[in-house]
């Protein structure tokens, strides 16, 4: 499916953000009120989770459905989408069925995703896609931002490995809002704040690029 107009793209993006807002509210209730396995989740960590889902699943899907997206960049975001969708299915089973998830799996997958993104972005750069106008340069920059998000994610996963047990019936999957975790929560909040500033700027340039038209 390809979007036929800027309005359709904007509506789809707004719907994606709305779904993530509903997810955040439901997930907060399940972890912090209903006591689902994994423990309570701090507000900063919930916000990071939502941004990660948006940048690694929602936006890649929307970008590859935009007919203006250059081929190599479409491959980059399409590959990320496929890798993250597969990870989501596998991790949900590990987390909530078998209770055998380890941060090492997440770190390995993060490195794979970053490498795949970097590879396709390098191809796009070599082939000059970033010089294809404002939209192409905007999506190229967004690809770099998306790749760099794996840097804090790897550190967050390492923090889980060194501070929590993530296997068994008493597994902890999320950092709670506790003073002893204030450093990692402050870093998380800083990353979230940076992404919150970046996101509307990216959307503005993306939405108002060349008029949408299907590829021949």
mmCIF file of C-alpha atoms in Angstrom:
data_model
loop_
_atom_site.group_PDB
_atom_site.id
_atom_site.type_symbol
_atom_site.label_atom_id
_atom_site.label_comp_id
_atom_site.label_asym_id
_atom_site.label_seq_id
_atom_site.Cartn_x
_atom_site.Cartn_y
_atom_site.Cartn_z
ATOM 1 C CA UNK A 1 0.000 0.000 0.000
ATOM 2 C CA UNK A 2 1.268 3.464 -0.914
ATOM 3 C CA UNK A 3 -0.077 6.776 0.340
ATOM 4 C CA UNK A 4 -1.701 8.881 -2.365
ATOM 5 C CA UNK A 5 -1.595 12.273 -0.629
ATOM 6 C CA UNK A 6 0.071 14.229 2.148
ATOM 7 C CA UNK A 7 -3.222 14.221 4.035
ATOM 8 C CA UNK A 8 -3.363 10.415 3.992
ATOM 9 C CA UNK A 9 0.207 10.250 5.289
ATOM 10 C CA UNK A 10 -0.562 12.722 8.083
ATOM 11 C CA UNK A 11 -3.713 10.828 9.082
ATOM 12 C CA UNK A 12 -1.816 7.542 9.211
ATOM 13 C CA UNK A 13 0.942 9.109 11.321
ATOM 14 C CA UNK A 14 -1.578 10.666 13.716
ATOM 15 C CA UNK A 15 -3.347 7.308 14.038
ATOM 16 C CA UNK A 16 -0.033 5.602 14.794
ATOM 17 C CA UNK A 17 0.757 8.090 17.557
ATOM 18 C CA UNK A 18 -2.770 7.714 18.984
ATOM 19 C CA UNK A 19 -2.436 3.933 19.084
ATOM 20 C CA UNK A 20 0.890 4.277 20.917
ATOM 21 C CA UNK A 21 -0.717 6.628 23.450
ATOM 22 C CA UNK A 22 -3.425 4.040 24.141
ATOM 23 C CA UNK A 23 -0.765 1.343 24.386
ATOM 24 C CA UNK A 24 1.174 3.445 26.926
ATOM 25 C CA UNK A 25 -1.893 3.849 29.129
ATOM 26 C CA UNK A 26 -2.752 0.136 28.951
ATOM 27 C CA UNK A 27 0.828 -0.972 29.541
ATOM 28 C CA UNK A 28 1.187 1.354 32.518
ATOM 29 C CA UNK A 29 -1.913 -0.191 34.061
ATOM 30 C CA UNK A 30 -0.791 -3.773 33.419
ATOM 31 C CA UNK A 31 2.690 -3.308 34.888
ATOM 32 C CA UNK A 32 2.125 -0.755 37.644
ATOM 33 C CA UNK A 33 -1.411 -1.583 38.796
ATOM 34 C CA UNK A 34 -2.302 -5.111 37.694
ATOM 35 C CA UNK A 35 1.146 -6.443 38.577
ATOM 36 C CA UNK A 36 1.977 -8.230 35.338
ATOM 37 C CA UNK A 37 5.292 -10.090 35.434
ATOM 38 C CA UNK A 38 8.229 -7.801 34.747
ATOM 39 C CA UNK A 39 7.709 -5.314 37.548
ATOM 40 C CA UNK A 40 6.714 -1.663 37.573
ATOM 41 C CA UNK A 41 7.969 0.670 34.860
ATOM 42 C CA UNK A 42 9.108 4.250 35.470
ATOM 43 C CA UNK A 43 7.483 7.047 33.415
ATOM 44 C CA UNK A 44 10.758 7.813 31.622
ATOM 45 C CA UNK A 45 11.164 4.170 30.633
ATOM 46 C CA UNK A 46 7.580 3.957 29.389
ATOM 47 C CA UNK A 47 8.162 7.062 27.274
ATOM 48 C CA UNK A 48 11.369 5.542 25.865
ATOM 49 C CA UNK A 49 9.507 2.326 25.032
ATOM 50 C CA UNK A 50 6.873 4.289 23.113
ATOM 51 C CA UNK A 51 9.479 6.293 21.194
ATOM 52 C CA UNK A 52 11.355 3.084 20.369
ATOM 53 C CA UNK A 53 8.179 1.476 19.031
ATOM 54 C CA UNK A 54 7.415 4.586 17.006
ATOM 55 C CA UNK A 55 10.916 4.989 15.537
ATOM 56 C CA UNK A 56 11.644 1.292 14.987
ATOM 57 C CA UNK A 57 8.229 0.031 13.887
ATOM 58 C CA UNK A 58 5.670 2.772 13.235
ATOM 59 C CA UNK A 59 7.734 5.285 11.293
ATOM 60 C CA UNK A 60 9.588 2.667 9.196
ATOM 61 C CA UNK A 61 6.231 1.258 8.061
ATOM 62 C CA UNK A 62 4.960 4.726 7.162
ATOM 63 C CA UNK A 63 8.197 5.637 5.386
ATOM 64 C CA UNK A 64 8.212 2.556 3.154
ATOM 65 C CA UNK A 65 4.568 3.282 2.295
ATOM 66 C CA UNK A 66 5.559 6.768 1.131
ATOM 67 C CA UNK A 67 6.080 6.548 -2.659
ATOM 68 C CA UNK A 68 8.581 9.415 -2.509
ATOM 69 C CA UNK A 69 11.080 7.400 -0.423
ATOM 70 C CA UNK A 70 14.255 6.620 -2.420
ATOM 71 C CA UNK A 71 14.834 2.869 -3.015
ATOM 72 C CA UNK A 72 17.891 2.359 -0.795
ATOM 73 C CA UNK A 73 16.304 4.263 2.073
ATOM 74 C CA UNK A 74 13.154 2.199 1.637
ATOM 75 C CA UNK A 75 15.335 -0.908 1.911
ATOM 76 C CA UNK A 76 16.954 0.453 5.069
ATOM 77 C CA UNK A 77 13.680 1.154 6.853
ATOM 78 C CA UNK A 78 12.039 -1.966 5.453
ATOM 79 C CA UNK A 79 14.863 -4.131 6.812
ATOM 80 C CA UNK A 80 14.574 -2.480 10.221
ATOM 81 C CA UNK A 81 10.820 -3.048 10.219
ATOM 82 C CA UNK A 82 11.230 -6.747 9.407
ATOM 83 C CA UNK A 83 13.924 -7.253 12.048
ATOM 84 C CA UNK A 84 11.936 -5.451 14.725
ATOM 85 C CA UNK A 85 8.655 -7.194 13.907
ATOM 86 C CA UNK A 86 10.376 -10.577 14.217
ATOM 87 C CA UNK A 87 12.007 -9.507 17.472
ATOM 88 C CA UNK A 88 8.693 -8.345 18.873
ATOM 89 C CA UNK A 89 7.052 -11.714 18.315
ATOM 90 C CA UNK A 90 9.988 -13.695 19.724
ATOM 91 C CA UNK A 91 10.525 -11.437 22.750
ATOM 92 C CA UNK A 92 6.857 -11.389 23.732
ATOM 93 C CA UNK A 93 6.896 -15.172 23.903
ATOM 94 C CA UNK A 94 10.171 -15.198 25.858
ATOM 95 C CA UNK A 95 9.018 -12.486 28.265
ATOM 96 C CA UNK A 96 5.471 -13.530 29.023
ATOM 97 C CA UNK A 97 5.312 -17.257 28.212
ATOM 98 C CA UNK A 98 8.679 -18.905 28.881
ATOM 99 C CA UNK A 99 10.183 -16.173 31.113
ATOM 100 C CA UNK A 100 13.640 -16.824 29.656
ATOM 101 C CA UNK A 101 14.583 -13.467 28.124
ATOM 102 C CA UNK A 102 18.130 -12.186 28.572
ATOM 103 C CA UNK A 103 19.441 -8.666 27.844
ATOM 104 C CA UNK A 104 22.202 -10.330 25.839
ATOM 105 C CA UNK A 105 19.636 -11.260 23.190
ATOM 106 C CA UNK A 106 18.487 -7.661 22.979
ATOM 107 C CA UNK A 107 22.033 -6.325 22.727
ATOM 108 C CA UNK A 108 22.891 -8.763 19.929
ATOM 109 C CA UNK A 109 19.755 -7.788 18.029
ATOM 110 C CA UNK A 110 20.439 -4.081 18.565
ATOM 111 C CA UNK A 111 23.896 -4.476 17.051
ATOM 112 C CA UNK A 112 22.440 -6.376 14.090
ATOM 113 C CA UNK A 113 19.804 -3.704 13.433
ATOM 114 C CA UNK A 114 22.352 -0.892 13.688
ATOM 115 C CA UNK A 115 24.679 -2.714 11.289
ATOM 116 C CA UNK A 116 21.923 -3.353 8.738
ATOM 117 C CA UNK A 117 20.745 0.246 8.882
ATOM 118 C CA UNK A 118 24.299 1.545 8.563
ATOM 119 C CA UNK A 119 24.890 -0.717 5.564
ATOM 120 C CA UNK A 120 21.874 0.516 3.605
ATOM 121 C CA UNK A 121 22.482 4.131 4.605
ATOM 122 C CA UNK A 122 26.044 3.789 3.328
ATOM 123 C CA UNK A 123 24.722 2.404 0.027
ATOM 124 C CA UNK A 124 22.248 5.271 -0.206
ATOM 125 C CA UNK A 125 25.060 7.756 0.449
ATOM 126 C CA UNK A 126 27.333 6.144 -2.137
ATOM 127 C CA UNK A 127 24.559 6.241 -4.726
ATOM 128 C CA UNK A 128 23.794 9.874 -3.915
ATOM 129 C CA UNK A 129 20.248 9.432 -2.632
ATOM 130 C CA UNK A 130 20.879 12.036 0.075
ATOM 131 C CA UNK A 131 21.325 14.594 -2.723
ATOM 132 C CA UNK A 132 17.868 13.882 -4.149
ATOM 133 C CA UNK A 133 16.285 16.980 -2.598
ATOM 134 C CA UNK A 134 14.970 18.045 0.810
ATOM 135 C CA UNK A 135 12.912 14.889 1.362
ATOM 136 C CA UNK A 136 15.780 12.503 0.584
ATOM 137 C CA UNK A 137 18.182 14.400 2.848
ATOM 138 C CA UNK A 138 15.535 14.484 5.605
ATOM 139 C CA UNK A 139 15.022 10.718 5.428
ATOM 140 C CA UNK A 140 18.782 10.126 5.302
ATOM 141 C CA UNK A 141 19.244 12.174 8.473
ATOM 142 C CA UNK A 142 16.328 10.348 10.065
ATOM 143 C CA UNK A 143 18.029 7.062 9.244
ATOM 144 C CA UNK A 144 21.120 8.237 11.115
ATOM 145 C CA UNK A 145 19.043 9.311 14.128
ATOM 146 C CA UNK A 146 17.225 5.981 14.084
ATOM 147 C CA UNK A 147 20.544 4.127 14.031
ATOM 148 C CA UNK A 148 22.008 6.212 16.870
ATOM 149 C CA UNK A 149 19.027 5.304 19.073
ATOM 150 C CA UNK A 150 20.549 1.855 19.437
ATOM 151 C CA UNK A 151 23.462 3.333 21.401
ATOM 152 C CA UNK A 152 21.435 4.215 24.519
ATOM 153 C CA UNK A 153 19.289 1.109 24.033
ATOM 154 C CA UNK A 154 22.372 -1.109 24.292
ATOM 155 C CA UNK A 155 23.421 0.664 27.477
ATOM 156 C CA UNK A 156 19.912 0.330 28.899
ATOM 157 C CA UNK A 157 19.976 -3.416 28.178
ATOM 158 C CA UNK A 158 23.392 -3.707 29.830
ATOM 159 C CA UNK A 159 22.004 -1.878 32.871
ATOM 160 C CA UNK A 160 19.218 -4.452 33.092
ATOM 161 C CA UNK A 161 21.801 -7.241 32.912
ATOM 162 C CA UNK A 162 23.885 -5.813 35.766
ATOM 163 C CA UNK A 163 21.046 -4.754 38.066
ATOM 164 C CA UNK A 164 18.114 -7.155 37.610
ATOM 165 C CA UNK A 165 17.279 -10.809 37.161
ATOM 166 C CA UNK A 166 15.377 -11.208 33.911
ATOM 167 C CA UNK A 167 14.569 -14.928 34.012
ATOM 168 C CA UNK A 168 12.094 -17.021 35.950
ATOM 169 C CA UNK A 169 8.784 -16.310 37.623
ATOM 170 C CA UNK A 170 10.116 -13.262 39.502
ATOM 171 C CA UNK A 171 11.794 -11.715 36.471
ATOM 172 C CA UNK A 172 12.187 -7.950 36.247
ATOM 173 C CA UNK A 173 12.047 -6.476 32.742
ATOM 174 C CA UNK A 174 11.709 -2.754 33.446
ATOM 175 C CA UNK A 175 13.437 -0.133 35.574
ATOM 176 C CA UNK A 176 11.085 1.103 38.329
ATOM 177 C CA UNK A 177 10.824 4.698 39.507
ATOM 178 C CA UNK A 178 13.260 4.324 42.400
ATOM 179 C CA UNK A 179 15.975 6.657 43.666
ATOM 180 C CA UNK A 180 18.740 4.072 43.303
ATOM 181 C CA UNK A 181 18.061 4.002 39.554
ATOM 182 C CA UNK A 182 17.935 7.791 39.236
ATOM 183 C CA UNK A 183 21.013 8.029 37.000
ATOM 184 C CA UNK A 184 19.705 5.725 34.294
ATOM 185 C CA UNK A 185 16.250 7.289 34.557
ATOM 186 C CA UNK A 186 17.701 10.786 34.132
ATOM 187 C CA UNK A 187 19.656 9.666 31.064
ATOM 188 C CA UNK A 188 16.504 8.054 29.691
ATOM 189 C CA UNK A 189 14.530 11.238 30.293
ATOM 190 C CA UNK A 190 17.211 13.259 28.506
ATOM 191 C CA UNK A 191 17.114 10.981 25.463
ATOM 192 C CA UNK A 192 13.310 11.115 25.429
ATOM 193 C CA UNK A 193 13.386 14.919 25.622
ATOM 194 C CA UNK A 194 15.793 15.093 22.675
ATOM 195 C CA UNK A 195 13.569 12.803 20.620
ATOM 196 C CA UNK A 196 10.478 14.818 21.574
ATOM 197 C CA UNK A 197 12.153 17.933 20.167
ATOM 198 C CA UNK A 198 13.409 16.144 17.066
ATOM 199 C CA UNK A 199 10.179 14.341 16.134
ATOM 200 C CA UNK A 200 7.986 17.340 15.167
ATOM 201 C CA UNK A 201 10.892 18.847 13.217
ATOM 202 C CA UNK A 202 11.322 15.627 11.260
ATOM 203 C CA UNK A 203 7.586 15.279 10.644
ATOM 204 C CA UNK A 204 7.367 18.858 9.419
ATOM 205 C CA UNK A 205 10.111 18.387 6.833
ATOM 206 C CA UNK A 206 8.790 14.952 5.869
ATOM 207 C CA UNK A 207 5.156 15.968 5.444
ATOM 208 C CA UNK A 208 6.014 19.079 3.467
ATOM 209 C CA UNK A 209 8.448 17.542 1.039
ATOM 210 C CA UNK A 210 7.674 17.170 -2.677
ATOM 211 C CA UNK A 211 4.058 16.470 -3.552
ATOM 212 C CA UNK A 212 3.229 12.809 -3.069
ATOM 213 C CA UNK A 213 3.162 10.807 -6.244
ATOM 214 C CA UNK A 214 3.431 7.084 -6.919
ATOM 215 C CA UNK A 215 6.614 5.683 -8.329
ATOM 216 C CA UNK A 216 6.266 4.682 -11.993
#
